[in-house]
Short mmCIF file of C-alpha atoms in Angstrom, two decimals:
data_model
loop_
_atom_site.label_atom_id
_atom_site.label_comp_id
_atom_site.label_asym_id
_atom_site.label_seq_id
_atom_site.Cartn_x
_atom_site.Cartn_y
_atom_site.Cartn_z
CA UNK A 1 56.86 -35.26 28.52
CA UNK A 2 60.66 -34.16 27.37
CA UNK A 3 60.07 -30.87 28.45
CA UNK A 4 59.60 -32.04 32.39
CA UNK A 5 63.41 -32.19 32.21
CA UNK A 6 63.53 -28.66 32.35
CA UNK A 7 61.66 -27.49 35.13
CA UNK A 8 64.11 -26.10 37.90
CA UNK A 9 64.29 -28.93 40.02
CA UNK A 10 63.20 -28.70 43.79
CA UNK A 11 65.49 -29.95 46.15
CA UNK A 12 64.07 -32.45 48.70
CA UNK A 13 64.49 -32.34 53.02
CA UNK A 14 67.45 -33.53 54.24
CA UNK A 15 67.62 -37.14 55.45
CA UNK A 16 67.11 -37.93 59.23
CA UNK A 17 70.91 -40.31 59.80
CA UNK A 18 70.37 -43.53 61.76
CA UNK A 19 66.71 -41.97 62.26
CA UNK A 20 63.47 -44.36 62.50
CA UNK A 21 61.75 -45.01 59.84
CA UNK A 22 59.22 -43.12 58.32
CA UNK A 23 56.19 -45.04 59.01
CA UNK A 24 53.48 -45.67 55.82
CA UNK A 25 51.01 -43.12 56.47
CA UNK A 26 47.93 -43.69 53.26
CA UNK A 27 47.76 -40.42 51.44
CA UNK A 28 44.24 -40.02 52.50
CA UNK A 29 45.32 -39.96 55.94
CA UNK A 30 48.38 -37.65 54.80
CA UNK A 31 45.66 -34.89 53.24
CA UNK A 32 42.61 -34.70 55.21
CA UNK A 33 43.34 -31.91 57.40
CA UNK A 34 44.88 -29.65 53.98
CA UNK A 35 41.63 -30.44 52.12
CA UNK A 36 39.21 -29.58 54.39
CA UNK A 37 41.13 -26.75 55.35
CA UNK A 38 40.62 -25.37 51.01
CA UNK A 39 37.28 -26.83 51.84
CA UNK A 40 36.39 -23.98 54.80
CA UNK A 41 37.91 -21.64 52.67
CA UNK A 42 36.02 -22.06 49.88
CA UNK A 43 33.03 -22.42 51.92
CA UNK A 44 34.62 -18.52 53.32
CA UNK A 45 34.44 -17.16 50.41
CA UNK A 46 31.04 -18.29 49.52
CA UNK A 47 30.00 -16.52 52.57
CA UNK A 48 31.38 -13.34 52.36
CA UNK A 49 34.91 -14.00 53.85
CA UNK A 50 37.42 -14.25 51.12
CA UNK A 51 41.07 -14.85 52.08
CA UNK A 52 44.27 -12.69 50.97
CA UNK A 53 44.71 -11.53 47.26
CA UNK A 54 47.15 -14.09 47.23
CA UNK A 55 47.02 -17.39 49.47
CA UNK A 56 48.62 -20.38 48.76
CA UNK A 57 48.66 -24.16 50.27
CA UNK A 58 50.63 -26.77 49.92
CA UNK A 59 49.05 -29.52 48.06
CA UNK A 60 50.03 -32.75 46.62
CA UNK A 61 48.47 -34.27 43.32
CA UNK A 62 47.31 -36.89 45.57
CA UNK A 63 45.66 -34.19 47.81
CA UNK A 64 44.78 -32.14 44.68
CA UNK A 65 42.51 -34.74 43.05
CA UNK A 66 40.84 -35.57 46.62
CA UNK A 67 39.78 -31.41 46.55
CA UNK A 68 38.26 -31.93 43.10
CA UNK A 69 36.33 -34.86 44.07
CA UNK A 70 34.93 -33.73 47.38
CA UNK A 71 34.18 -30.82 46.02
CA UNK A 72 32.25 -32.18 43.40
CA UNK A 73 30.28 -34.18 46.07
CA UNK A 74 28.73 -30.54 47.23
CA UNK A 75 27.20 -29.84 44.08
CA UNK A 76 26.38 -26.10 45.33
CA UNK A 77 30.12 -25.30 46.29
CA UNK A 78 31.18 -26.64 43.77
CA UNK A 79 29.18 -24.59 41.09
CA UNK A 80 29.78 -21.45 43.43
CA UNK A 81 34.06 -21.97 43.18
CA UNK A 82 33.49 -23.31 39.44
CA UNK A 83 32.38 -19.92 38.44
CA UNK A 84 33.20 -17.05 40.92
CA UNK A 85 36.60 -18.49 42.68
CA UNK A 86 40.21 -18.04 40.98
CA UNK A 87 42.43 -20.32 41.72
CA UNK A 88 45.38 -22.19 40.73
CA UNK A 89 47.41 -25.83 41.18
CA UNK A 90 50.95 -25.94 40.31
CA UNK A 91 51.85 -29.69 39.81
CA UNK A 92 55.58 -28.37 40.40
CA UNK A 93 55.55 -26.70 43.40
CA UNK A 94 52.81 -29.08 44.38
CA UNK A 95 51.07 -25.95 45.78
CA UNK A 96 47.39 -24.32 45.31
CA UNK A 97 46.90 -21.03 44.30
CA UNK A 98 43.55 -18.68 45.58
CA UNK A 99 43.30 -15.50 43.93
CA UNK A 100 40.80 -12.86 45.05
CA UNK A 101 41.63 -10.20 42.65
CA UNK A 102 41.41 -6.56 43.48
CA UNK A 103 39.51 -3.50 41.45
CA UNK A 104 42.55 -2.01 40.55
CA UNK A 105 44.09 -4.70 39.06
CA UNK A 106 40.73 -6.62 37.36
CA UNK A 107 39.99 -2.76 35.47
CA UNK A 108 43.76 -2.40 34.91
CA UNK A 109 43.58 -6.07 32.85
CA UNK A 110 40.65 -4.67 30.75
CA UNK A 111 41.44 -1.76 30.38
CA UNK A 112 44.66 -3.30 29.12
CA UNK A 113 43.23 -6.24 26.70
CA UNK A 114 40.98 -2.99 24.98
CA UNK A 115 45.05 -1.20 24.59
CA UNK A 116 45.80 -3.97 22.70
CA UNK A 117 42.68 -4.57 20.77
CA UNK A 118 43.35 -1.04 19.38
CA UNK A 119 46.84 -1.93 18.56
CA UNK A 120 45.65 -4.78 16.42
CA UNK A 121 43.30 -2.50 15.00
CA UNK A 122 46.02 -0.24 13.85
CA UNK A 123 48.35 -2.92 12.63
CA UNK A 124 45.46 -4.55 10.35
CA UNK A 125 45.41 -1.03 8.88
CA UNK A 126 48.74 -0.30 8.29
CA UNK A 127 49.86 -4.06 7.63
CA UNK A 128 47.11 -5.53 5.26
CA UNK A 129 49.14 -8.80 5.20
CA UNK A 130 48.04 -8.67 9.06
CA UNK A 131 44.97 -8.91 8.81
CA UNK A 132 43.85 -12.82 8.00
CA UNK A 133 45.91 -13.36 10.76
CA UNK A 134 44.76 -11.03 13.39
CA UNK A 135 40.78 -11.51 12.75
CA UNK A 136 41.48 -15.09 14.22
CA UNK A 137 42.49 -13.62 17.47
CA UNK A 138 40.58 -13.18 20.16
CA UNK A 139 40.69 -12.66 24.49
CA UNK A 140 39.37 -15.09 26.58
CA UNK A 141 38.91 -15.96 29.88
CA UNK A 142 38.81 -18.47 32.44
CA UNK A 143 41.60 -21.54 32.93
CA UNK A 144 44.31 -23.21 31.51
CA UNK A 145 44.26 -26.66 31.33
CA UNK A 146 47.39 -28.79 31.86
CA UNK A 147 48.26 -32.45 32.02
CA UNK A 148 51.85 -33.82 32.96
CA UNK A 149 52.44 -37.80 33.28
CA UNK A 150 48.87 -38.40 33.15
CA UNK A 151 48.50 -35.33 36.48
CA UNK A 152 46.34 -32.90 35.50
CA UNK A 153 46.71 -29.18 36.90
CA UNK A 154 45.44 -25.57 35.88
CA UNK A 155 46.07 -21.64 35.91
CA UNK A 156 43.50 -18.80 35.35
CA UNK A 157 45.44 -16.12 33.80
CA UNK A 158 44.71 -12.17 33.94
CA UNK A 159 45.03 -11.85 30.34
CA UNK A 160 45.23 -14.38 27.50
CA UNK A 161 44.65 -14.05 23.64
CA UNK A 162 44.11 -17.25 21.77
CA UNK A 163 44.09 -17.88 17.93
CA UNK A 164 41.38 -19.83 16.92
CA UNK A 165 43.61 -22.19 15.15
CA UNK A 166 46.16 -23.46 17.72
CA UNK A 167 45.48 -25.11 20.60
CA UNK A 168 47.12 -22.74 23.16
CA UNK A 169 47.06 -18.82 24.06
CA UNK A 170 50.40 -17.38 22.06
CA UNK A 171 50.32 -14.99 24.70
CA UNK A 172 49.43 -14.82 28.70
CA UNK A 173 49.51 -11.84 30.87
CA UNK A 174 49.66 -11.59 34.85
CA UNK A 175 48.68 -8.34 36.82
CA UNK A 176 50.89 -9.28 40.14
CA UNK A 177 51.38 -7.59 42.95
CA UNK A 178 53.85 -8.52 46.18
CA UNK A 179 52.76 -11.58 46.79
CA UNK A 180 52.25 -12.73 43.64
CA UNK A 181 55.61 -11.26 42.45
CA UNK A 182 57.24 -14.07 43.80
CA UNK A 183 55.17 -16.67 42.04
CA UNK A 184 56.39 -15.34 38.50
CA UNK A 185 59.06 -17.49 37.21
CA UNK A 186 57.27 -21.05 38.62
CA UNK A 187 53.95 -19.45 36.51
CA UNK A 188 56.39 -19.25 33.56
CA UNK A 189 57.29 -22.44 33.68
CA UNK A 190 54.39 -24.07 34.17
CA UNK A 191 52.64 -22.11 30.99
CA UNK A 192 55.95 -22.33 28.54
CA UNK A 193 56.86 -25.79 29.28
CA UNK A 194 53.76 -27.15 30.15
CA UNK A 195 52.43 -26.28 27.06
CA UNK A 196 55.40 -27.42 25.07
CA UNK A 197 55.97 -23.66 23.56
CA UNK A 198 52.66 -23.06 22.65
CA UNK A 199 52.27 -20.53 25.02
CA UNK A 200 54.91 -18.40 23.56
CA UNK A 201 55.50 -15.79 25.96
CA UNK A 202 54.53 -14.80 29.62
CA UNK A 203 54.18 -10.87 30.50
CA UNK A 204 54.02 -10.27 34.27
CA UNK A 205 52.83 -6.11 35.19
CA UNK A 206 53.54 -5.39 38.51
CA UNK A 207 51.45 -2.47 39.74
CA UNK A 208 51.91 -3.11 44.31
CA UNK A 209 54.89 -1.16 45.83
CA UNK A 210 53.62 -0.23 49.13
CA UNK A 211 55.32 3.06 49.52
CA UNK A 212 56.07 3.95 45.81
CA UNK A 213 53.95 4.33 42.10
CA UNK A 214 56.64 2.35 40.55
CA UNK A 215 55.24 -0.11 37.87
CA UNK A 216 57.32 -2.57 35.63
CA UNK A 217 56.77 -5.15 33.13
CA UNK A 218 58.40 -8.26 32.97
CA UNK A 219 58.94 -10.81 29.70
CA UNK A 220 59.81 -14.78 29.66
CA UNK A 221 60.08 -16.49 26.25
CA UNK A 222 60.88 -20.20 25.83
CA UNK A 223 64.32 -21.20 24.81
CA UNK A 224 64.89 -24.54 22.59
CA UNK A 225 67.71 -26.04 21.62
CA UNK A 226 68.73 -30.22 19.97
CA UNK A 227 68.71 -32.60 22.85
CA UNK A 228 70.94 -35.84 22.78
CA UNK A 229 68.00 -37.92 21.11
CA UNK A 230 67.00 -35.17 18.81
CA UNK A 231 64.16 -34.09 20.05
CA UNK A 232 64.20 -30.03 21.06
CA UNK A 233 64.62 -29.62 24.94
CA UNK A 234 63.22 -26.08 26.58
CA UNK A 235 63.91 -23.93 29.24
CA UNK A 236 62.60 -20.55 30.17
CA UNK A 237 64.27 -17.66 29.92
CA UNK A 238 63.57 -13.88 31.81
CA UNK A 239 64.21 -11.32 28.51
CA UNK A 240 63.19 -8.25 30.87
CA UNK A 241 63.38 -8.17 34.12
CA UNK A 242 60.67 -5.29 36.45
CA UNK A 243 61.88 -2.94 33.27
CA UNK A 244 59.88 0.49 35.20
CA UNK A 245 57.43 2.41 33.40
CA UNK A 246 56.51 4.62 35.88
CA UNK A 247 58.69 6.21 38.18
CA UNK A 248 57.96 6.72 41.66
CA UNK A 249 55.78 9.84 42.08
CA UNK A 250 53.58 8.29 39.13
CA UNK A 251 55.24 9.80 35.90
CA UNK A 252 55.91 8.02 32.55
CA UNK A 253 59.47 6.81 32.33
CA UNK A 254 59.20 7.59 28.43
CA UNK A 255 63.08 5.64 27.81
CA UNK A 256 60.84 2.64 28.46
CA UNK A 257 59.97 0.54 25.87
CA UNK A 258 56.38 0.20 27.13
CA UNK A 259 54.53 -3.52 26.60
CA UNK A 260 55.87 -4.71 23.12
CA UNK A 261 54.05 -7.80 21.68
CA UNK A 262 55.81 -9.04 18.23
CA UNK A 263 52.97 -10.41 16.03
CA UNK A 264 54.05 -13.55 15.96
CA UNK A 265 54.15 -14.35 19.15
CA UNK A 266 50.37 -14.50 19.24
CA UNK A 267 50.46 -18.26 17.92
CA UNK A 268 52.56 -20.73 17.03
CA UNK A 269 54.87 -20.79 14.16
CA UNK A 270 53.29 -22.84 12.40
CA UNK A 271 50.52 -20.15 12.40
CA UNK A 272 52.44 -16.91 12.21
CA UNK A 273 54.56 -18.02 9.12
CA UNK A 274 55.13 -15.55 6.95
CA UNK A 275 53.90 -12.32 8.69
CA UNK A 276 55.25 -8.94 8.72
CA UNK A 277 57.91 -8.03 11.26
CA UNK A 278 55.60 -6.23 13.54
CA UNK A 279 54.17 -5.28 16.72
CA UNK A 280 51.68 -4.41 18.99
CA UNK A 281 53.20 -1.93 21.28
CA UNK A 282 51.56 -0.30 24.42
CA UNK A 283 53.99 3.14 25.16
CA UNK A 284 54.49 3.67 28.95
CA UNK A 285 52.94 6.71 28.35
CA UNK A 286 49.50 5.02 27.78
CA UNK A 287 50.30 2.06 30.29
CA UNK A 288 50.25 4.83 33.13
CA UNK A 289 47.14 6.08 31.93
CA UNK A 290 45.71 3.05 32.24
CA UNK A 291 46.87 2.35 35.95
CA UNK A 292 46.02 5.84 36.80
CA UNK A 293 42.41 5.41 36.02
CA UNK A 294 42.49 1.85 37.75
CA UNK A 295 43.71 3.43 40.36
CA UNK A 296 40.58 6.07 40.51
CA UNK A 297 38.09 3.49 40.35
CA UNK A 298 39.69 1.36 43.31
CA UNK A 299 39.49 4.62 45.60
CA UNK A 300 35.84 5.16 44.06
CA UNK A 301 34.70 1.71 44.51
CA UNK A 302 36.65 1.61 48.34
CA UNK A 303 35.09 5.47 49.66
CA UNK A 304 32.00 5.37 47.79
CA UNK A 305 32.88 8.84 45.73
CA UNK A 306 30.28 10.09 43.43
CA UNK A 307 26.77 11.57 43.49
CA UNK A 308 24.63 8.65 45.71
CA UNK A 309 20.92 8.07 45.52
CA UNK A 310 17.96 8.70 47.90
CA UNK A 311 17.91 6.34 51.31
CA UNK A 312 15.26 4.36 50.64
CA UNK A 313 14.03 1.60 53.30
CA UNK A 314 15.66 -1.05 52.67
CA UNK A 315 13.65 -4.36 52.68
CA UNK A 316 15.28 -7.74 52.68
CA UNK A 317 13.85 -11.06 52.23
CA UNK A 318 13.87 -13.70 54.94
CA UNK A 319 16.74 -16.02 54.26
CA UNK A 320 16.19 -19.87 54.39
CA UNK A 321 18.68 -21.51 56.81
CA UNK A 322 20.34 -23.86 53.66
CA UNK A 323 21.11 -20.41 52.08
CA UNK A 324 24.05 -19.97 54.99
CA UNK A 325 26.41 -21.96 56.60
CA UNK A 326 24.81 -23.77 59.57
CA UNK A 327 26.95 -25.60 62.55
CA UNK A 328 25.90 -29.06 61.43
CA UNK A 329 28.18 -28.06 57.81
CA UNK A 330 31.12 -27.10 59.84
CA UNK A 331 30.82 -30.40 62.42
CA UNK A 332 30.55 -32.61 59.26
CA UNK A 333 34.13 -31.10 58.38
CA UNK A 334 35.30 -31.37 62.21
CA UNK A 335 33.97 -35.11 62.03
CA UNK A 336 36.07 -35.67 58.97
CA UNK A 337 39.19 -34.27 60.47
CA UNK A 338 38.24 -35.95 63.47
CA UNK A 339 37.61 -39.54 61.49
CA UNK A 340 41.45 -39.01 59.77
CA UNK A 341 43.37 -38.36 62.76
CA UNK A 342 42.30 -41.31 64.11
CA UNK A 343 42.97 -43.12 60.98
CA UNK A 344 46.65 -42.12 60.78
CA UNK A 345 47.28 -42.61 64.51
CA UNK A 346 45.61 -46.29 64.18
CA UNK A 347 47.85 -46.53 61.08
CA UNK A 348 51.20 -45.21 63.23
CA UNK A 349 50.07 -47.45 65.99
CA UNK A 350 49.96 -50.16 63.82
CA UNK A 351 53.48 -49.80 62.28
CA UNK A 352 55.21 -49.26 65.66
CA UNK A 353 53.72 -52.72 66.76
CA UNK A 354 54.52 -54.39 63.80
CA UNK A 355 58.09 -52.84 64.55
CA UNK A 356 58.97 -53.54 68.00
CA UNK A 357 57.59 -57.30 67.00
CA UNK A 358 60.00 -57.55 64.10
CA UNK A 359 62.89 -56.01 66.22
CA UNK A 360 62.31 -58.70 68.93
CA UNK A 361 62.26 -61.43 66.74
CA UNK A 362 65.48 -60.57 65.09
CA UNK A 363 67.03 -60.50 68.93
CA UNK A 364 65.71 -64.55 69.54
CA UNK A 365 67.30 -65.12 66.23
CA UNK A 366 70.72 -63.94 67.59
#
């Protein structure tokens, strides 16, 4: 893909002068101890322990497509992570993702996605021209797929809003928070390049700051331009950078220009030819409304505020041992770990012998 070109390119370890050689580890003996480590996570979560909001491994492609497959081998993990574990792969940064999203920020999102629902709402009133275009719109959930060189990879945005017509979301929304902050730009660029423009523009709202109520909105847009051989090359570009809409005791910073979606930007061109110069604009005003309330119902959800029913005794059912994770599922991934550190030390022994032979064989030549 062209557009590959333009991803910010990572800069590789040093070399090791005069150093040995690196000896030819198999990637399967290069990721076991990575993938089973997902593996117990995953398994974590599905037990009660998630991780951080916000963790993140290091993971080849290579290592990546060994996840998916073993993975699929435990059909009842798999269906668990499948449909209640968020998570991401950046082919990039050759990194995966976990979210665990919080209260504040999962009511935040909706309560944002109905904001903008009503701004459509007003706009197909006011703009009747609008109104072909907008009833094709719609939000939806759940991941991204993505395929570079033949890799495939995936994100699971906060917020998206497809047309039913093109084949990506014209816009994608992130709730971060201080972790995820950091992640911003590489999400960017995997959703605006990735996707060739079709994605047309990534808002990131960052609610976190540990000692403050500060909140600000972020905006990247793809930039094109003629390449050598004609064909358009991309790179992303940061429009608005943590602009604050809310100041640090909580307040409305009302010279904000809120969350400001232009029309268009909702699908491809191809698609939003010819529509009104308009757009669906969220005032700070209303965005700290919105996070105010979030807020309230992560407190109320944390203490447990609110008029509570009667004790009643409570009666649980006798769990089935395959219902939890037993000892002989944690030796099996022990074992496995186990089973590839003995491959790659077999595989290192291996290579120094083959070595030492080759070096002594050059010193009878001589």
């Amino acid at each position: 893909m062209a557009l590959l070109k333009s991803f910010k390119q990572i800069t590789p370890p040093g070399s090791i002068v005069n150093g040995p050689p690196t000896p030819p580890l198999t990637a399967d003996a290069k990721t076991s101890g990575r993938v089973a480590a997902i593996l117990r996570v995953f398994e974590g979560c599905k037990n009660g322990y998630p991780p951080s909001p916000w963790t993140v491994y290091k993971l080849s492609s290579e290592e990546y497509e060994d996840l998916q497959r073993r993975l699929k081998d435990d059909v009842e993990l798999w269906r668990y992570v499948d449909d209640k574990v968020r998570y991401d792969y950046d082919l990039i940064g050759s990194k995966l993702i976990i979210r665990m999203t919080t209260t504040l920020h999962d009511t935040f999102a909706s309560e944002l996605v109905t904001a903008i629902k009503k701004g459509f709402e007003d706009l197909k009133k006011n703009q009747v021209k609008t109104r072909p275009f907008i009833d094709k719109i719609s939000s939806v959930s759940g991941a991204i797929h993505f395929e570079e060189d033949g890799k495939k990879f995936k994100h699971v945005p906060d917020i998206r809003f497809h047309h039913k017509d093109a084949a990506w979301p014209g816009v994608v929304i992130e709730v971060s928070h201080s972790q995820k902050r950091k992640s911003l730009i590489d999400l960017a660029e995997n959703y605006l390049l990735a996707s060739d423009g079709g994605i047309r523009v990534l808002v990131g709202i960052d609610l976190e700051y540990k000692k403050s109520k500060e909140a600000g909105i972020s905006v990247w847009r793809l930039k094109t331009s003629p390449g050598p051989d004609g064909q358009p090359e991309g790179e992303v570009v940061q429009e608005l950078d943590n602009e604050l809409f809310r100041d640090a005791e909580g307040n409305p910073i009302l010279s904000s220009s809120g969350l400001e979606l232009p029309l268009d930007n909702f699908a491809v061109q191809a698609l939003s030819k010819g529509l009104p110069d308009c757009s669906v604009i969220v005032s700070p005003k209303t965005l700290c409304t919105l996070l105010a309330e979030a807020e309230k119902w992560n407190d109320k959800s944390i203490l447990l505020e609110g008029v509570m029913p009667a004790r009643i005794k409570r009666k649980y059912r006798q769990r089935t041992p395959d219902e939890q994770l037993t000892m002989s599922d944690e030796e099996k991934v022990r074992e496995e770990e186990r089973r590839m550190r003995r491959k790659t030390e077999e595989a290192d022994k291996s290579y120094c012998e083959e070595g030492l032979s080759a070096q002594a064989s050059s010193q009878d030549a001589i």
